[in-house]
mmCIF file of C-alpha atoms in Angstrom:
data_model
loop_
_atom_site.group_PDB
_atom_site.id
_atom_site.type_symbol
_atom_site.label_atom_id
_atom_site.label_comp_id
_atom_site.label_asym_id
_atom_site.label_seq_id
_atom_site.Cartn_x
_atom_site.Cartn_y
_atom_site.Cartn_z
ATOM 1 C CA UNK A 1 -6.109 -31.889 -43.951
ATOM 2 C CA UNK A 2 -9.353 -32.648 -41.507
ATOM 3 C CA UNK A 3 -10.534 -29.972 -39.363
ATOM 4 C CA UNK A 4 -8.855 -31.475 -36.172
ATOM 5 C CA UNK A 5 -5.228 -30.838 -37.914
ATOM 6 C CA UNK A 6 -5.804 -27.747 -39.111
ATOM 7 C CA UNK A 7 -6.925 -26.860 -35.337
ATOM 8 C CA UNK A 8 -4.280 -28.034 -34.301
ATOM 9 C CA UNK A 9 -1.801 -26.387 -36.679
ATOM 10 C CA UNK A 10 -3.732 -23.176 -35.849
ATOM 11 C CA UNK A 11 -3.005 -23.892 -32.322
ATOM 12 C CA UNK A 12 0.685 -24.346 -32.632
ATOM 13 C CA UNK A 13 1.007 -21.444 -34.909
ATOM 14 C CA UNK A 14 -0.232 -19.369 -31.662
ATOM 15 C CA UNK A 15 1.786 -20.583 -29.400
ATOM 16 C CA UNK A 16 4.814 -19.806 -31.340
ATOM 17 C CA UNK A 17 4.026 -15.997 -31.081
ATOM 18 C CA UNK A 18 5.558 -15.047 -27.819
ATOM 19 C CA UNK A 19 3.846 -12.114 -26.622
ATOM 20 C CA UNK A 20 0.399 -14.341 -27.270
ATOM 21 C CA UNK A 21 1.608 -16.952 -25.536
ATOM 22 C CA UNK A 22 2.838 -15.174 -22.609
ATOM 23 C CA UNK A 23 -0.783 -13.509 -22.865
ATOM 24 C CA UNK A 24 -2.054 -16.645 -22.508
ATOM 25 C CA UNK A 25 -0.345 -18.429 -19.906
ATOM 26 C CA UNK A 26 -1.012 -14.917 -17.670
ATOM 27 C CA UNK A 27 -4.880 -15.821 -18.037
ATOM 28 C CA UNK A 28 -4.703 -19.210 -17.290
ATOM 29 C CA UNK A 29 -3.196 -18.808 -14.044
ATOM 30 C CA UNK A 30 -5.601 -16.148 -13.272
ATOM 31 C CA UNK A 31 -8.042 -18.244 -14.400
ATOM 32 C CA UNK A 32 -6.210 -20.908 -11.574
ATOM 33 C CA UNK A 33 -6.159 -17.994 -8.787
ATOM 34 C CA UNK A 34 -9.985 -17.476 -9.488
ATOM 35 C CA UNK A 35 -11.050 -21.018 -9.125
ATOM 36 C CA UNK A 36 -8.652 -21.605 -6.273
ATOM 37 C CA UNK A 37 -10.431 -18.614 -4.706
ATOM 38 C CA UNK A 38 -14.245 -20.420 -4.815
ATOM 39 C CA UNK A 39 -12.696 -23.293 -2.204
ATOM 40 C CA UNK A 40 -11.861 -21.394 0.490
ATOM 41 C CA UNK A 41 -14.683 -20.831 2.844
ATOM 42 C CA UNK A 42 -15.738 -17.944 5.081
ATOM 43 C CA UNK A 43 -15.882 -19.138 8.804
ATOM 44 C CA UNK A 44 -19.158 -19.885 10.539
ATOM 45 C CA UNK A 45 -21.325 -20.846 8.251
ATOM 46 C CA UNK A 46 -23.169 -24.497 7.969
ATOM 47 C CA UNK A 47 -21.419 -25.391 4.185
ATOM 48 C CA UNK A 48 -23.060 -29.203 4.169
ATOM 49 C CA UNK A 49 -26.807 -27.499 4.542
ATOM 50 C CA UNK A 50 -26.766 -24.895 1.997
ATOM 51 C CA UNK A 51 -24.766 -27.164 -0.332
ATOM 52 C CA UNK A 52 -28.451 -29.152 -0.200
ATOM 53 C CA UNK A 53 -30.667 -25.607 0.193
ATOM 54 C CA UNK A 54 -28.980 -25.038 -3.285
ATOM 55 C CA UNK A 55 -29.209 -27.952 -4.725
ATOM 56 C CA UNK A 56 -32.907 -28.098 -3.839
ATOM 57 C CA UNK A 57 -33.712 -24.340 -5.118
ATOM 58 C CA UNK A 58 -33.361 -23.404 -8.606
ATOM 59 C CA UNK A 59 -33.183 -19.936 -7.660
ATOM 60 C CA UNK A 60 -29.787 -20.857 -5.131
ATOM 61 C CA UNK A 61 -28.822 -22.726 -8.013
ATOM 62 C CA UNK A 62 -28.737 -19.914 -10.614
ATOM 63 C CA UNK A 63 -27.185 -17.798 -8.220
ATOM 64 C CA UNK A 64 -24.317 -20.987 -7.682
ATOM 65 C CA UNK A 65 -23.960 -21.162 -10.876
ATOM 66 C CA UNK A 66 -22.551 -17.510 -11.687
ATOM 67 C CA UNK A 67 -20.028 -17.841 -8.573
ATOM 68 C CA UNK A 68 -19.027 -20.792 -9.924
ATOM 69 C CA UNK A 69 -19.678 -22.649 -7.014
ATOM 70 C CA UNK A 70 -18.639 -20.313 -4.935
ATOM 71 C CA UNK A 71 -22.423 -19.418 -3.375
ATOM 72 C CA UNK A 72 -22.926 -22.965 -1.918
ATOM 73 C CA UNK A 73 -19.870 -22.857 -0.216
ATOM 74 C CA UNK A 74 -19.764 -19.164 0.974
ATOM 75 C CA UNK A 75 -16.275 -18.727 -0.270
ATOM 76 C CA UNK A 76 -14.153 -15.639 -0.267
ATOM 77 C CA UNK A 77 -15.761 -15.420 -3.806
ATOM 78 C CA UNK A 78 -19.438 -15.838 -2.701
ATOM 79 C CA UNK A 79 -20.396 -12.650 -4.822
ATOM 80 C CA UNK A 80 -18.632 -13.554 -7.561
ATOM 81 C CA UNK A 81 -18.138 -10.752 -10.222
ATOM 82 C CA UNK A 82 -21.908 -9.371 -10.173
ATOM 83 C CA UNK A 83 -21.394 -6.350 -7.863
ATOM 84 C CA UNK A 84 -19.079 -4.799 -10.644
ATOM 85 C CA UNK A 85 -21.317 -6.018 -13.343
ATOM 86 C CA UNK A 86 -23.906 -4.404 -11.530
ATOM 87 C CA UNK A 87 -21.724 -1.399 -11.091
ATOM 88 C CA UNK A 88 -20.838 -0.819 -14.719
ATOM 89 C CA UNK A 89 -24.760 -1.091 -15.223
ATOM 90 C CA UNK A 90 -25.778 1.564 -13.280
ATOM 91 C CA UNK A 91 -23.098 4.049 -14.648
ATOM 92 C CA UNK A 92 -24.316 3.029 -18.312
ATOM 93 C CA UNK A 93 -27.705 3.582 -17.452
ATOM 94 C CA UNK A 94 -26.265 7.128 -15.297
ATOM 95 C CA UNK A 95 -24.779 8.055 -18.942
ATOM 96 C CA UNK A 96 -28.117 8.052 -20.535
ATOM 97 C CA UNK A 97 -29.554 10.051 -17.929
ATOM 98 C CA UNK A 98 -27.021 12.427 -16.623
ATOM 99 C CA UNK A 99 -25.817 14.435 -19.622
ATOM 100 C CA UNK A 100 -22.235 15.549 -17.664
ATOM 101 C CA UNK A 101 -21.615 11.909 -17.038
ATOM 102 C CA UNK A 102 -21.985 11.402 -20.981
ATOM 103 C CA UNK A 103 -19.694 13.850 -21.399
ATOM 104 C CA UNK A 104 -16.839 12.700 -19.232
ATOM 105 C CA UNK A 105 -16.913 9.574 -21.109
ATOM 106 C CA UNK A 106 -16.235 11.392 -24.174
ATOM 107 C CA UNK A 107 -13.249 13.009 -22.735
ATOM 108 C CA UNK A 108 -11.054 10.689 -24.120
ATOM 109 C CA UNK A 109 -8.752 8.503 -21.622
ATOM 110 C CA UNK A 110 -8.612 10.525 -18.937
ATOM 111 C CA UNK A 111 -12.784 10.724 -18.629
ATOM 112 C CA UNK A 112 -12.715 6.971 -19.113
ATOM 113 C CA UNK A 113 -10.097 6.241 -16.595
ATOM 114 C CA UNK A 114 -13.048 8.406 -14.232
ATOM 115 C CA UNK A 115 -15.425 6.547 -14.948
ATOM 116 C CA UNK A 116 -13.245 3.578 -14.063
ATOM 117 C CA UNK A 117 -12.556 4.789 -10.678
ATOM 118 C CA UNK A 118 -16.111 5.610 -9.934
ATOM 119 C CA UNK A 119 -17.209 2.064 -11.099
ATOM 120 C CA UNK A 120 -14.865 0.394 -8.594
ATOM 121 C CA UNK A 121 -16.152 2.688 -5.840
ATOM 122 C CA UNK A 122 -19.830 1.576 -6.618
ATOM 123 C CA UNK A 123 -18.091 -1.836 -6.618
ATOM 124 C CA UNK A 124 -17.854 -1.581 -3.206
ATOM 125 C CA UNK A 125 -21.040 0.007 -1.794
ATOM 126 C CA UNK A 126 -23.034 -3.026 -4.074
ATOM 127 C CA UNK A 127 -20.799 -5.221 -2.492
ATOM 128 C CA UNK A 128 -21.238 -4.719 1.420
ATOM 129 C CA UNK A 129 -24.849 -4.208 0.347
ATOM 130 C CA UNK A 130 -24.987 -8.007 -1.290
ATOM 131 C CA UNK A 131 -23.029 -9.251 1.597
ATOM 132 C CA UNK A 132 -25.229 -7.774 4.324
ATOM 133 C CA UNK A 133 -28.215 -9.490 2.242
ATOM 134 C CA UNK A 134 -26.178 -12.520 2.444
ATOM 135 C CA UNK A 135 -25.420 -12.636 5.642
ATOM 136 C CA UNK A 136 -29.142 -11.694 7.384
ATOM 137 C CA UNK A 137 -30.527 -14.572 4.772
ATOM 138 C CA UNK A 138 -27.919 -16.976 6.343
ATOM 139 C CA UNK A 139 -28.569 -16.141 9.721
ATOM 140 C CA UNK A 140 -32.333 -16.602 9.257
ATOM 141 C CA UNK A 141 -32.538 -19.920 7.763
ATOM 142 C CA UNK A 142 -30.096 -20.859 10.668
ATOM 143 C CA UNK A 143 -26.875 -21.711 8.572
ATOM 144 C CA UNK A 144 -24.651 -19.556 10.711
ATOM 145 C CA UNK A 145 -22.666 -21.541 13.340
ATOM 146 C CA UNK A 146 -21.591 -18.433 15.611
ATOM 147 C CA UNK A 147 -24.787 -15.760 14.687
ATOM 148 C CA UNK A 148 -23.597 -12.102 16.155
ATOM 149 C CA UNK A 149 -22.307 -8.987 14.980
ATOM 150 C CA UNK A 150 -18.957 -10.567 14.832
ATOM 151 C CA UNK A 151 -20.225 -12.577 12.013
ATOM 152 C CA UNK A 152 -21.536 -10.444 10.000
ATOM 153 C CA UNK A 153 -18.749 -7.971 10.160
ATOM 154 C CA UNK A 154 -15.932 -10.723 9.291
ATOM 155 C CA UNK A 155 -18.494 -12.453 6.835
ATOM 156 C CA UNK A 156 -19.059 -8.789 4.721
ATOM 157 C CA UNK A 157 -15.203 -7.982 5.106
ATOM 158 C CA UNK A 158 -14.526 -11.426 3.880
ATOM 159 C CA UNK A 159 -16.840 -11.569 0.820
ATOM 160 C CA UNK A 160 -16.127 -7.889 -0.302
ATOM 161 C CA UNK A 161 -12.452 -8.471 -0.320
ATOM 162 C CA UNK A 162 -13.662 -10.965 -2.508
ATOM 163 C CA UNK A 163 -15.058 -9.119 -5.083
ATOM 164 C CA UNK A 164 -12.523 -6.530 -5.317
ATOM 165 C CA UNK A 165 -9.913 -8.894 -5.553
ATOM 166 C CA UNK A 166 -11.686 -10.715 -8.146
ATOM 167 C CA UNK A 167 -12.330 -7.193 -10.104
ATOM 168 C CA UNK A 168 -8.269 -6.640 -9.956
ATOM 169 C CA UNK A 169 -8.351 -10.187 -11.782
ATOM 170 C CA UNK A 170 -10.644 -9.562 -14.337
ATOM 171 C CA UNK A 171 -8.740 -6.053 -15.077
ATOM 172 C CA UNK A 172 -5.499 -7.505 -14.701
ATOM 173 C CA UNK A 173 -6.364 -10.185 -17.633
ATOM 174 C CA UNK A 174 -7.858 -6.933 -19.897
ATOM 175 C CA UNK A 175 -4.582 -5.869 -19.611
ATOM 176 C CA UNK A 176 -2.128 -8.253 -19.942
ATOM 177 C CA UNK A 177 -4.064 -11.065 -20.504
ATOM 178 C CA UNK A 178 -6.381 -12.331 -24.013
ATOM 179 C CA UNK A 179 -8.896 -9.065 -23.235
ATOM 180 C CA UNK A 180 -12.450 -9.348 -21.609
ATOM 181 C CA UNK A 181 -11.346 -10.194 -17.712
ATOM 182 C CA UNK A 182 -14.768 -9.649 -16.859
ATOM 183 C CA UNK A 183 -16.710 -11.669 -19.180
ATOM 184 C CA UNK A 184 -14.145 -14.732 -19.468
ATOM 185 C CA UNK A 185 -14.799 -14.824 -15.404
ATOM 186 C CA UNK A 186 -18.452 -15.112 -15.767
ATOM 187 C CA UNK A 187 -17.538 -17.635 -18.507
ATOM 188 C CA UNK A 188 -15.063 -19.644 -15.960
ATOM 189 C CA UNK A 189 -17.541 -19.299 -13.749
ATOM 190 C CA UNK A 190 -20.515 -21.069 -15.503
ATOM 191 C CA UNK A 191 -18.587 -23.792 -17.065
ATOM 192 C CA UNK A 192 -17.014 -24.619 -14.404
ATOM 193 C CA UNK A 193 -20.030 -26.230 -13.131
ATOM 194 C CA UNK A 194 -20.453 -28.150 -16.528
ATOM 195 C CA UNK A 195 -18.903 -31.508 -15.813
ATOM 196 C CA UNK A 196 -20.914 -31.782 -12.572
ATOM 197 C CA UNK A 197 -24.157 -31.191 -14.419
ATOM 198 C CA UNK A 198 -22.836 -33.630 -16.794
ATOM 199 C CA UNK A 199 -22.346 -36.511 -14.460
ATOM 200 C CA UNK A 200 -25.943 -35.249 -12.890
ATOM 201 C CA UNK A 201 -27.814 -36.091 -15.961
ATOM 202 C CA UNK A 202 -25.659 -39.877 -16.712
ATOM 203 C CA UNK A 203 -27.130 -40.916 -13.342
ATOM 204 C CA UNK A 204 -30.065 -39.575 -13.515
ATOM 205 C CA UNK A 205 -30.502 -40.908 -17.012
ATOM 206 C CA UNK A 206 -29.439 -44.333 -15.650
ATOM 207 C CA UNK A 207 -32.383 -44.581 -13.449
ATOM 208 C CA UNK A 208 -34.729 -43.228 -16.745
ATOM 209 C CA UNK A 209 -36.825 -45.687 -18.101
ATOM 210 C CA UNK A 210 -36.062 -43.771 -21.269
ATOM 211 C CA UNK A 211 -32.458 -45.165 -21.217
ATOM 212 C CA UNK A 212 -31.472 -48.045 -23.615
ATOM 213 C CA UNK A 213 -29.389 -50.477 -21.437
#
């Protein structure tokens, strides 16, 4: 048996567990949700000049890459998942320091479940603080159709919703998804920008005097 039929025999023999497959399915439509998420834009905002700002900058283009997309478009999801990674940071780093927040953590579920709570709270504050940051840089470089405090207050509502709602995703797949919400976002995320990279370097490489016709 070659190594693609036993994959494949693997792969049917997981599928035939239900409560994996259910698992399963659950994450790939959240996995759906999530992507569906990084096309819907936030109003106001120039989309067809940052797409090229980003595409010119690597730094844009790092920053694109982790929203999956969603940065260049200034979707709902323009923050992506980073403001809770961030947030989970801190309160790590808080643990190390602050010997009574050590100490909840070791108080079993109920000092995790805490923790949690303060983690999404941070969430939120890192949040408004990226999305004020996002919206003066827009407004500077002249992106923003309709520049006024009306802007940024629907632009930082908009892309903190966002990130909460994305942070219900990722816990929502820890828990009755395959495990790891969090990380399999920021995995969605960067992948999903692999086929367009892909087709990037084929025409590039066309033009390449490198290339073998």
């Amino acid at each position: 048996m070659g190594l693609i039929e036993k994959f494949e025999t693997k792969l049917r023999g997981i599928f035939k567990i239900p409560e994996l497959r259910e698992r399963i399915i659950f994450t790939l439509l959240m996995f759906l949700v999530a992507r569906v998420g990084t096309y819907i834009p936030a109003p106001g905002v120039d989309i067809d000049r940052l797409a090229q700002m980003t595409a010119q900058s690597d730094l844009l283009g790092y920053i694109n890459m982790f929203s999956g997309g969603a940065f260049q478009r200034v979707s709902i999801f323009a923050l992506g998942i980073v403001p809770y990674i961030n947030s989970s940071i801190v309160f790590s780093l808080l643990a190390v320091i602050i010997p009574k927040i050590e100490e909840i953590q070791k108080e079993g579920e109920s000092g995790r479940n805490k923790i949690t709570q303060w983690t999404r709270y941070l969430t939120i504050v890192i949040a408004i603080v990226q999305g004020v940051g996002v919206c003066t840089w827009l407004q500077s470089v002249g992106l923003v159709t309709t520049p006024g405090v009306t802007f940024f207050l629907t632009t930082i509502a908009t892309l903190t919703a966002g990130t909460i709602f994305l942070m219900w995703v990722g816990e929502q797949i820890s828990i009755k998804g395959i495990g790891n919400g969090v990380s399999l976002l920021i995995f969605l995320n960067v992948i999903s920008g692999a086929p367009g990279a892909v087709i990037q370097t084929i025409q590039d490489m066309r033009g390449s005097k490198f290339l073998i016709p």
